[in-house]
XYZ file of C-alpha atoms in Angstrom:
668
model
C -28.463 4.905 40.022
C -28.272 8.362 41.736
C -28.348 8.874 45.469
C -31.859 10.350 45.303
C -33.160 7.491 43.457
C -31.420 5.111 45.752
C -33.127 6.747 48.955
C -36.406 6.763 47.300
C -36.453 3.103 46.431
C -35.116 2.186 49.948
C -38.046 4.166 51.491
C -40.660 2.481 49.334
C -39.098 -1.168 50.189
C -38.825 -0.465 53.710
C -35.100 -1.416 53.769
C -31.791 0.328 53.490
C -30.380 0.079 50.078
C -27.066 2.065 49.528
C -26.176 3.862 46.348
C -22.896 3.274 44.536
C -21.049 6.217 46.000
C -22.111 5.438 49.437
C -21.050 1.852 48.950
C -17.585 2.980 47.644
C -17.292 5.248 50.680
C -18.154 2.431 53.151
C -15.817 -0.085 51.419
C -13.022 2.381 51.474
C -13.647 3.145 55.221
C -13.522 -0.414 56.040
C -10.203 -1.235 54.394
C -8.487 2.096 55.327
C -7.190 3.559 58.695
C -8.010 6.988 60.020
C -5.050 8.889 58.562
C -6.043 7.857 55.110
C -9.545 9.167 55.608
C -8.117 12.481 56.985
C -5.855 12.715 53.815
C -8.675 11.932 51.479
C -10.916 14.733 53.162
C -8.058 17.311 52.912
C -7.522 16.468 49.344
C -11.351 16.814 48.534
C -11.228 20.355 50.226
C -8.027 21.328 48.355
C -9.329 20.006 45.039
C -12.719 21.975 45.082
C -14.227 22.722 41.762
C -13.009 25.878 39.984
C -15.766 27.820 38.281
C -14.269 27.076 34.716
C -14.117 23.421 35.349
C -17.208 21.308 35.145
C -18.182 19.161 38.112
C -17.871 15.933 36.054
C -14.186 16.547 35.953
C -13.883 16.146 39.758
C -16.381 13.372 39.934
C -14.334 11.206 37.422
C -11.065 11.992 39.410
C -12.936 10.871 42.722
C -13.988 7.522 40.926
C -10.312 7.092 39.708
C -9.189 7.386 43.448
C -11.714 4.691 44.530
C -10.161 2.446 41.694
C -6.690 3.088 43.223
C -7.997 1.969 46.709
C -7.264 -1.597 45.658
C -10.685 -2.925 46.847
C -12.105 -5.121 44.131
C -15.875 -4.175 44.834
C -15.053 -0.528 44.824
C -13.128 -0.873 41.569
C -15.923 -2.620 39.695
C -18.446 -0.100 40.767
C -16.222 2.769 39.986
C -15.681 1.561 36.598
C -19.353 1.062 36.121
C -19.966 4.831 37.214
C -17.070 5.817 35.025
C -18.567 4.279 31.955
C -21.887 6.221 32.678
C -20.082 9.489 31.756
C -19.281 10.749 28.218
C -15.789 9.537 27.806
C -15.577 11.154 24.344
C -15.386 14.634 25.636
C -11.845 16.173 26.150
C -12.422 17.385 29.618
C -13.445 13.969 30.940
C -10.634 12.374 29.273
C -8.324 14.911 30.833
C -9.647 14.113 34.165
C -8.611 10.585 33.871
C -5.172 11.297 32.309
C -4.450 14.045 35.055
C -4.909 11.849 38.028
C -3.109 8.778 36.459
C -6.325 6.833 35.435
C -4.672 5.278 32.350
C -1.914 3.696 34.385
C -4.759 2.137 36.668
C -6.873 0.984 33.737
C -3.734 -0.677 32.096
C -2.825 -2.326 35.300
C -6.280 -3.790 35.729
C -5.797 -5.879 32.710
C -3.198 -7.828 34.730
C -5.828 -9.000 37.438
C -7.487 -12.226 37.308
C -10.876 -10.784 38.137
C -12.975 -10.940 34.903
C -15.159 -8.139 36.027
C -12.326 -5.672 36.506
C -10.935 -6.535 33.203
C -14.270 -6.146 31.300
C -14.768 -2.774 33.069
C -11.260 -1.695 32.408
C -11.560 -2.666 28.677
C -14.863 -0.977 28.204
C -13.434 2.241 29.327
C -10.143 1.862 27.332
C -12.076 1.033 24.157
C -13.846 4.248 24.345
C -10.952 6.437 25.439
C -8.771 4.937 22.669
C -10.722 6.819 20.089
C -8.563 9.724 21.215
C -5.042 9.811 19.331
C -3.192 11.041 22.096
C -4.557 8.443 24.544
C -3.600 5.725 21.986
C -0.159 7.051 22.338
C -0.248 6.944 26.083
C -1.569 3.290 26.017
C 1.258 2.162 23.878
C 3.985 3.919 25.772
C 2.634 2.456 29.116
C 3.014 -0.941 27.737
C -0.802 -1.595 27.106
C -0.305 -3.563 23.939
C 1.405 -6.551 25.477
C -1.431 -6.859 28.113
C -4.098 -6.569 25.319
C -2.348 -9.349 23.496
C -2.134 -11.562 26.509
C -5.886 -11.131 27.055
C -6.730 -12.391 23.415
C -6.141 -15.854 24.609
C -8.677 -15.626 27.705
C -11.556 -17.968 27.322
C -14.038 -15.300 28.025
C -15.580 -14.302 24.602
C -17.000 -11.004 25.622
C -13.427 -10.103 26.858
C -11.904 -11.154 23.517
C -14.332 -8.869 21.687
C -13.404 -5.707 23.754
C -9.702 -6.519 23.488
C -9.965 -6.768 19.771
C -11.942 -3.548 19.436
C -9.300 -1.665 21.707
C -6.399 -2.958 19.555
C -8.384 -1.764 16.513
C -8.344 1.831 17.933
C -4.907 1.834 19.292
C -3.250 0.224 16.400
C -4.189 3.336 14.229
C -0.795 4.599 15.414
C 2.456 3.051 13.954
C 4.245 2.173 17.238
C 1.198 0.239 18.379
C 1.085 -1.806 15.222
C 4.757 -2.600 15.791
C 4.133 -3.703 19.238
C 1.143 -6.120 18.195
C 3.652 -7.771 15.933
C 6.448 -7.811 18.390
C 4.210 -9.417 21.123
C 2.797 -12.132 18.692
C -0.662 -10.553 18.583
C -1.243 -11.219 15.029
C -1.382 -15.139 14.942
C -3.932 -14.776 17.903
C -6.079 -12.358 16.115
C -6.059 -14.480 13.039
C -7.022 -17.387 14.971
C -10.158 -15.491 16.132
C -11.300 -15.176 12.511
C -12.145 -18.847 12.380
C -15.896 -19.212 12.434
C -18.146 -21.996 11.424
C -19.324 -21.358 7.843
C -23.008 -21.924 8.931
C -22.753 -19.186 11.197
C -21.558 -16.623 8.615
C -24.272 -17.821 6.151
C -27.213 -17.736 8.553
C -28.939 -14.370 9.428
C -28.283 -13.115 12.960
C -31.998 -13.301 14.118
C -31.637 -17.256 13.490
C -28.349 -17.708 15.340
C -28.030 -19.025 18.877
C -26.340 -16.590 21.388
C -23.260 -18.790 21.340
C -23.010 -18.484 17.540
C -23.717 -14.807 17.700
C -20.986 -14.351 20.114
C -18.758 -16.336 17.649
C -19.651 -14.009 14.725
C -19.019 -10.850 16.865
C -15.527 -12.148 17.772
C -14.690 -12.701 14.114
C -16.067 -9.201 13.317
C -13.826 -7.670 16.144
C -10.679 -9.618 15.032
C -11.206 -8.469 11.457
C -11.389 -4.831 12.667
C -8.176 -5.229 14.666
C -6.313 -6.921 11.659
C -7.809 -3.943 9.447
C -5.844 -1.408 11.599
C -2.729 -3.872 12.113
C -2.451 -4.338 8.315
C -1.411 -0.870 7.551
C 2.062 -2.034 8.174
C 3.818 -4.251 5.369
C 5.699 -6.415 7.826
C 2.384 -7.127 9.587
C 0.772 -8.121 6.265
C 3.555 -10.662 5.725
C 3.154 -12.008 9.225
C -0.737 -12.290 8.549
C -0.125 -14.153 5.468
C 2.295 -16.609 7.231
C -0.444 -16.954 9.856
C -2.988 -18.357 7.309
C -5.306 -15.262 7.116
C -5.912 -15.586 3.353
C -8.474 -18.596 3.447
C -10.188 -17.243 6.594
C -10.614 -13.966 5.186
C -11.994 -15.437 2.061
C -14.425 -17.424 4.094
C -15.718 -14.062 5.803
C -15.904 -12.301 2.559
C -18.894 -14.746 1.592
C -20.738 -13.906 4.849
C -24.165 -12.626 4.926
C -23.511 -10.220 7.820
C -22.669 -6.869 6.495
C -20.930 -5.721 9.674
C -18.332 -8.638 9.313
C -17.857 -8.110 5.550
C -16.927 -4.391 5.942
C -13.899 -4.869 8.079
C -13.053 -7.848 5.989
C -12.815 -6.041 2.853
C -11.158 -3.290 4.528
C -8.364 -5.687 5.660
C -8.108 -7.259 2.195
C -7.866 -3.799 0.647
C -4.958 -2.948 3.046
C -3.283 -6.214 2.542
C -3.585 -5.811 -1.363
C -0.672 -3.310 -1.081
C 1.481 -6.310 -0.958
C 2.211 -8.243 -4.336
C 2.234 -11.684 -2.763
C -1.315 -10.946 -1.219
C -2.638 -9.707 -4.582
C -1.815 -13.104 -5.917
C -3.504 -14.807 -2.982
C -6.743 -12.692 -3.509
C -6.766 -14.031 -7.054
C -6.069 -17.717 -6.304
C -8.402 -17.804 -3.447
C -11.356 -16.835 -5.482
C -12.153 -13.551 -3.797
C -12.404 -11.477 -6.840
C -15.838 -12.553 -7.774
C -17.113 -11.865 -4.155
C -15.390 -8.346 -3.968
C -17.157 -7.574 -7.496
C -20.475 -8.652 -5.954
C -20.257 -6.306 -3.138
C -19.751 -3.268 -5.505
C -23.515 -3.381 -5.676
C -23.652 -3.012 -1.815
C -25.670 -0.027 -0.208
C -22.784 0.686 2.089
C -20.602 3.262 0.506
C -17.626 2.342 2.596
C -17.835 -1.242 1.525
C -18.059 -0.223 -2.204
C -15.051 2.164 -1.677
C -13.079 -0.799 -0.090
C -13.932 -3.000 -2.899
C -13.011 -0.625 -5.656
C -9.774 -0.037 -3.889
C -9.046 -3.751 -3.884
C -9.566 -3.896 -7.564
C -7.432 -0.836 -8.217
C -4.582 -2.428 -6.445
C -4.991 -6.120 -7.973
C -5.787 -5.186 -11.372
C -2.160 -4.596 -12.297
C -2.305 -8.329 -12.953
C -3.904 -9.329 -16.347
C -5.483 -12.517 -14.910
C -7.260 -10.313 -12.247
C -8.454 -7.842 -14.876
C -9.979 -10.588 -16.722
C -11.660 -12.171 -13.522
C -13.094 -8.539 -12.809
C -14.680 -8.401 -16.366
C -15.918 -11.945 -16.182
C -17.561 -11.415 -13.039
C -19.318 -8.425 -14.432
C -17.402 -5.991 -12.416
C -16.885 -3.119 -15.091
C -20.529 -2.003 -15.395
C -21.133 -1.307 -11.677
C -17.794 0.772 -11.638
C -18.880 3.034 -14.610
C -22.330 3.204 -13.040
C -20.777 4.529 -9.747
C -18.668 6.945 -11.869
C -21.873 8.391 -13.281
C -23.753 8.469 -10.076
C -23.968 12.079 -8.545
C -23.963 10.759 -5.109
C -20.626 9.182 -5.758
C -19.207 12.558 -6.872
C -19.863 13.932 -3.407
C -17.983 11.017 -1.764
C -14.331 11.728 -2.918
C -12.654 8.661 -1.524
C -15.171 6.498 -3.056
C -14.954 8.372 -6.413
C -10.967 8.078 -6.277
C -11.260 4.358 -5.725
C -13.984 3.890 -8.515
C -11.787 5.950 -11.135
C -8.696 4.042 -10.010
C -10.348 0.647 -10.572
C -11.505 1.835 -13.907
C -7.995 3.062 -14.785
C -6.396 -0.362 -14.036
C -8.855 -2.457 -15.495
C -8.570 -0.501 -18.728
C -5.168 -1.801 -19.199
C -6.807 -4.796 -20.965
C -8.071 -4.352 -24.409
C -10.986 -6.664 -23.859
C -12.071 -4.370 -20.981
C -11.762 -1.228 -23.080
C -14.050 -2.911 -25.659
C -16.753 -2.980 -22.773
C -15.969 0.371 -21.467
C -16.421 1.631 -25.030
C -19.976 0.233 -25.150
C -20.540 1.973 -21.765
C -19.317 5.169 -23.171
C -16.750 5.481 -20.323
C -14.729 8.126 -22.144
C -17.678 10.522 -21.887
C -18.132 9.728 -18.260
C -14.543 10.412 -17.505
C -14.501 13.599 -19.437
C -17.536 14.860 -17.338
C -15.344 14.383 -14.192
C -12.727 16.625 -15.563
C -15.149 19.479 -15.967
C -15.370 20.191 -12.148
C -12.336 22.627 -11.533
C -12.415 21.811 -7.689
C -12.205 18.096 -8.220
C -9.928 16.020 -5.972
C -6.388 15.632 -7.415
C -6.291 11.908 -6.829
C -9.539 11.543 -8.640
C -8.112 13.714 -11.583
C -5.090 11.450 -11.565
C -7.158 8.205 -11.890
C -9.290 9.702 -14.546
C -6.365 10.829 -16.558
C -4.809 7.544 -16.305
C -7.847 5.702 -17.309
C -8.249 8.086 -20.412
C -4.704 7.347 -21.342
C -5.493 3.628 -21.505
C -8.601 4.088 -23.531
C -6.950 6.495 -25.952
C -4.470 3.660 -27.026
C -7.359 2.938 -29.292
C -7.760 5.344 -32.252
C -11.471 5.681 -32.211
C -11.353 6.976 -28.654
C -9.159 9.817 -29.643
C -11.915 10.911 -31.895
C -14.408 10.522 -29.199
C -12.350 12.662 -26.740
C -12.145 15.357 -29.440
C -15.830 15.425 -29.951
C -16.601 15.860 -26.318
C -14.083 18.715 -26.040
C -11.877 16.831 -23.553
C -8.534 18.149 -24.824
C -8.783 21.487 -23.444
C -9.302 20.090 -19.834
C -6.276 17.901 -20.098
C -4.016 20.757 -21.378
C -5.421 22.853 -18.430
C -4.305 19.997 -16.052
C -0.592 20.712 -16.915
C -0.694 23.862 -14.665
C -1.435 21.801 -11.678
C 1.470 20.894 -9.208
C 0.385 17.484 -7.847
C 3.353 15.033 -9.228
C 1.244 11.773 -9.630
C -1.269 13.877 -11.895
C 1.574 15.375 -13.824
C 2.867 11.892 -14.346
C -0.225 10.810 -16.214
C -1.384 14.062 -18.214
C 1.720 14.044 -20.553
C 0.899 10.464 -21.334
C -2.581 11.030 -22.451
C -1.609 13.991 -24.355
C 1.008 11.828 -26.000
C -1.896 9.512 -27.166
C -3.853 12.676 -28.327
C -0.761 13.845 -30.425
C -0.817 10.731 -32.509
C -3.973 12.079 -34.042
C -3.653 15.068 -36.533
C -6.652 16.883 -35.602
C -6.076 16.528 -31.765
C -2.526 17.710 -32.332
C -3.707 20.952 -33.881
C -5.943 21.615 -30.885
C -2.958 20.913 -28.584
C -0.854 23.336 -30.480
C -3.531 26.185 -30.317
C -3.715 25.758 -26.573
C 0.188 26.036 -26.254
C 0.101 22.471 -24.878
C 3.623 21.716 -26.126
C 5.105 24.494 -24.272
C 3.388 23.368 -21.070
C 4.515 19.787 -21.503
C 8.245 21.182 -22.172
C 7.911 23.067 -18.928
C 7.445 19.882 -16.910
C 11.000 18.857 -17.764
C 11.894 21.351 -15.013
C 9.784 19.274 -12.340
C 11.775 17.684 -9.406
C 10.260 14.285 -10.109
C 12.139 12.064 -12.272
C 8.824 10.251 -13.429
C 7.397 13.523 -14.386
C 10.541 14.466 -16.393
C 10.503 11.141 -18.245
C 6.760 11.297 -19.146
C 7.108 14.839 -20.446
C 10.034 13.933 -22.628
C 8.452 10.823 -23.910
C 5.319 12.925 -24.591
C 7.282 15.428 -26.722
C 8.164 12.796 -29.223
C 4.861 12.650 -31.073
C 4.297 16.435 -30.277
C 7.347 17.435 -32.128
C 6.860 14.596 -34.894
C 3.361 15.741 -35.826
C 3.439 19.506 -35.247
C 2.632 21.729 -38.241
C 6.308 23.358 -38.054
C 8.205 21.460 -35.378
C 11.583 23.001 -36.164
C 10.292 26.639 -35.621
C 7.997 25.648 -32.554
C 10.972 24.025 -30.683
C 13.208 27.067 -31.412
C 10.600 29.354 -30.007
C 10.943 27.749 -26.540
C 13.505 30.039 -24.801
C 16.130 27.828 -23.305
C 14.128 24.606 -24.195
C 16.977 23.174 -25.934
C 19.485 23.767 -23.521
C 17.170 22.342 -20.798
C 16.510 18.986 -22.533
C 20.103 18.507 -23.268
C 21.132 19.199 -19.651
C 18.679 16.203 -18.531
C 21.328 13.943 -20.098
C 23.020 14.334 -16.829
C 20.159 12.636 -14.926
C 21.157 9.566 -13.161
C 17.682 7.957 -13.740
C 18.017 5.362 -16.912
C 14.233 5.886 -17.753
C 14.592 9.660 -17.856
C 17.662 9.323 -20.055
C 15.968 7.148 -22.489
C 12.921 9.223 -22.768
C 15.208 12.452 -23.188
C 17.267 10.529 -25.998
C 14.086 9.643 -27.753
C 13.021 13.460 -27.871
C 16.573 14.430 -28.928
C 16.371 12.005 -31.705
C 13.192 13.799 -32.808
C 14.573 17.265 -32.370
C 17.741 16.340 -34.248
C 15.766 15.766 -37.435
C 15.656 19.603 -37.921
C 19.164 20.842 -38.956
C 18.877 24.128 -37.197
C 17.707 22.558 -33.893
C 20.584 19.923 -34.204
C 23.127 22.734 -34.653
C 21.857 24.338 -31.525
C 21.950 21.263 -29.346
C 25.476 20.371 -30.739
C 26.557 23.844 -29.401
C 25.095 22.847 -26.049
C 27.426 19.627 -26.076
C 25.059 17.052 -26.956
C 27.553 14.733 -28.530
C 30.034 14.292 -25.521
C 27.064 13.843 -23.367
C 25.560 10.889 -25.544
C 28.977 9.314 -25.733
C 29.162 9.279 -21.985
C 25.976 6.948 -21.943
C 27.163 4.358 -24.514
C 28.378 1.889 -21.823
C 24.974 1.484 -20.323
C 23.446 -1.932 -19.854
C 19.910 -0.799 -19.856
C 18.075 -2.011 -22.840
C 15.641 0.891 -23.024
C 18.410 3.475 -22.982
C 20.437 1.552 -25.465
C 17.446 1.627 -27.928
C 16.911 5.349 -27.834
C 20.486 6.398 -27.320
C 21.496 4.720 -30.579
C 18.492 6.562 -32.278
C 19.713 9.865 -30.833
C 23.409 9.112 -32.038
C 22.118 8.213 -35.522
C 20.287 11.588 -36.030
C 22.971 13.785 -34.360
C 25.491 12.700 -37.094
C 23.940 14.915 -39.594
C 25.563 18.264 -38.522
C 29.184 19.298 -38.974
C 31.886 17.102 -37.620
C 29.497 15.267 -35.295
C 30.020 11.971 -37.010
C 33.775 12.201 -36.750
C 33.487 13.233 -33.099
C 31.397 10.311 -32.129
C 34.205 7.979 -33.355
C 36.873 9.951 -31.824
C 35.257 9.957 -28.468
C 34.977 6.136 -28.428
C 31.301 5.478 -29.372
C 31.807 2.987 -32.134
C 32.962 -0.139 -30.287
C 30.292 -0.011 -27.465
C 27.680 0.505 -30.202
C 28.895 -2.619 -32.185
C 28.346 -4.603 -28.790
C 24.711 -3.597 -28.927
C 24.275 -5.833 -31.874
C 24.770 -8.716 -29.704
C 21.545 -7.729 -27.518
C 18.562 -9.872 -27.850
C 16.160 -6.975 -28.192
C 15.079 -6.401 -31.753
C 14.294 -2.810 -31.204
C 18.057 -2.229 -29.970
C 19.148 -3.893 -33.230
C 17.064 -1.551 -35.442
C 18.344 1.561 -33.854
C 21.774 0.565 -33.568
C 22.067 -0.456 -37.015
C 20.816 2.904 -38.023
C 23.363 4.574 -35.801
C 26.090 2.552 -37.357
C 24.902 3.226 -40.953
C 25.125 7.132 -40.152
C 28.603 6.747 -38.328
C 29.954 4.570 -41.250
C 29.698 7.650 -43.611
C 33.124 8.619 -41.936
C 36.234 6.503 -43.002
C 37.903 6.271 -39.750
C 34.595 4.854 -38.198
C 34.275 2.294 -40.811
C 37.760 1.116 -39.895
C 36.882 1.147 -36.093
C 33.684 -0.936 -36.919
C 35.455 -3.590 -39.011
C 37.989 -3.994 -36.273
C 35.307 -4.320 -33.724
C 33.882 -7.305 -35.559
C 30.711 -5.555 -36.949
C 30.371 -7.337 -40.150
C 29.002 -10.680 -38.986
C 26.385 -8.813 -37.086
C 25.410 -6.772 -40.058
C 25.291 -10.021 -42.324
C 22.739 -11.575 -39.758
C 20.703 -8.490 -39.507
C 20.329 -8.327 -43.333
C 18.819 -11.866 -43.092
C 15.991 -10.800 -40.761
C 12.361 -9.868 -41.874
C 12.692 -6.395 -40.458
C 12.765 -3.999 -43.323
C 14.273 -1.053 -41.352
C 16.914 -3.112 -39.895
C 17.710 -4.813 -43.133
C 18.019 -1.283 -44.787
C 20.295 0.225 -42.178
C 22.587 -2.868 -42.076
C 22.863 -3.072 -45.760
C 23.729 0.606 -45.894
C 26.448 0.134 -43.220
C 27.915 -2.806 -45.133
C 27.928 -0.818 -48.368
C 29.882 1.951 -46.666
C 32.408 -0.286 -45.341
C 32.659 -2.233 -48.647
C 33.013 1.033 -50.377
C 35.800 2.265 -48.251
C 37.453 -1.365 -48.689
C 37.299 -1.069 -52.363
C 38.684 2.582 -52.517
C 41.544 1.354 -50.199
C 42.133 -1.668 -52.511
C 42.138 0.798 -55.506
C 44.554 3.192 -53.928
C 46.816 0.025 -52.954
C 46.595 -1.285 -56.520
C 47.570 2.245 -57.920
C 50.400 2.683 -55.604
C 51.761 -0.872 -56.444
C 51.472 -0.119 -60.220
C 53.236 3.227 -59.802
C 56.006 1.567 -57.752
C 56.363 -1.235 -60.534
C 56.565 1.515 -63.256
C 59.236 3.341 -61.165
C 61.402 0.130 -60.968
C 60.986 -0.512 -64.731
C 62.188 2.839 -65.450
């Protein structure tokens, strides 16, 4: 109430009623000596408003001074007056900070007076929307005091504390302090609300029940911020948050569900929490909320599915709950396309759920490939959305009929164009979807016309190991099904040297994919001659002692096809590649057996290599391989044994001839 209104009302009632400011001044004069009053007067004269600073700045600073007086009544009234100002404006926040108002507000949290605490928290909860003030509150030790007040029996106080933690915990240091001062178990305890309150509309709840619901909502919001830390998620899980969040998820109150799903979405970054979401039966409830009107709620639901759908059981649960249809419908909705975070979450969920063949069947019925290609048409589309769209297409194109669909809707040019982008996660996915396209002859012709193979090859220079690996892996079918692959590869200036140099990489996945590409390149004799000149043989030999199964498989294949040029076969044996390769035959992986037998077959064309193989004990492995049902393995093993046997027969023949000649000489 202003002074004018106060005077008017006092005249009407015939009695003296003092306004808040008059009351504060009187209180201060009663509790202060004359020297303090003189000092205050001098301060006011010295701090007269400057033209560029609004009057509210000085008014707020006066209110903070009244709070500093130590008088309880003056403090409460000052807080009420302070709350009347717009604390979201920078100048008003500056007024509080400049005079040390934050320290005063935080100190008030230590008092035993409930009104002072409520007033201070109502101001802090609004001020803490500013990032700089969040840091100040944290640095001043405000988090420990906020956590202490969570155990206060006053429910309205608990709500304000939780809301303030929600704001302040947006910064990393504050989240760490919440964990350090044991605030997470206390917040989790506040989630425990009677299930009847959660399932009853608010207009039918008693005031006490409504307050309990509001406490749970505030606690869920606080945990939403706190859960941005992995360590905090682990503490939340140990504190029993999973069943409580599952219970809140089934609430009828949307303002409770939104922070709950937001918290679950954050926690879903942790693999153990993903399993808990599945076992607690949350997937069905999350799918139901995909149809909610609130875009932020739909976004968090889709994000949760995106993070959890790496697991096959969760993907099946999403399909069984009817979650695939709303995802595709949202992707088609023009309104969703304007909301980039929502669109990214939806396309991400489609991507991960499409890993299951059963889900792709449903997506095919919904014409999902066409929907995804439509999203690629927007040249200014968000890169995260593009990454997810390409990932989803990659999963769908593992089925032959979808490759034809993609070609019919002219999706390949959009995919090839994405190779010109620089966003690493996007460049990880684009080569993989083009790899699937390259398996189709007609699609491969389009990729060649668009110079897509050259663009894929250029990704080998990318700094990201995953981009390098996926690019090399994508080159395998591109080279295999190209019209004239040998000539095409030779046209890439410096391309063969680039891929050979990647054999120096320290990443096993990169090495495996590069070896697979080299095996395909080496099928052309001219290209094999070029990579031999670039030193491919000693580089491959340097890798033979690896324990990585994937690398063993493709390394053996590369060695097999590199034997066809010049003295490469002999060089492999001389550099010591034979004995480690024989050891590969003891591996449990049948794919390793197949490529290793092929390598041994080609190496066995050199007599010295046959001797080394025999001495390394390869024969029992080859005999076992011949007994398998794998035709390629049988053929390679039999060929290797034939070469060893041929050498043995030749050696025996030579030995017999020499023995006969010696006998003849003795007779003579």
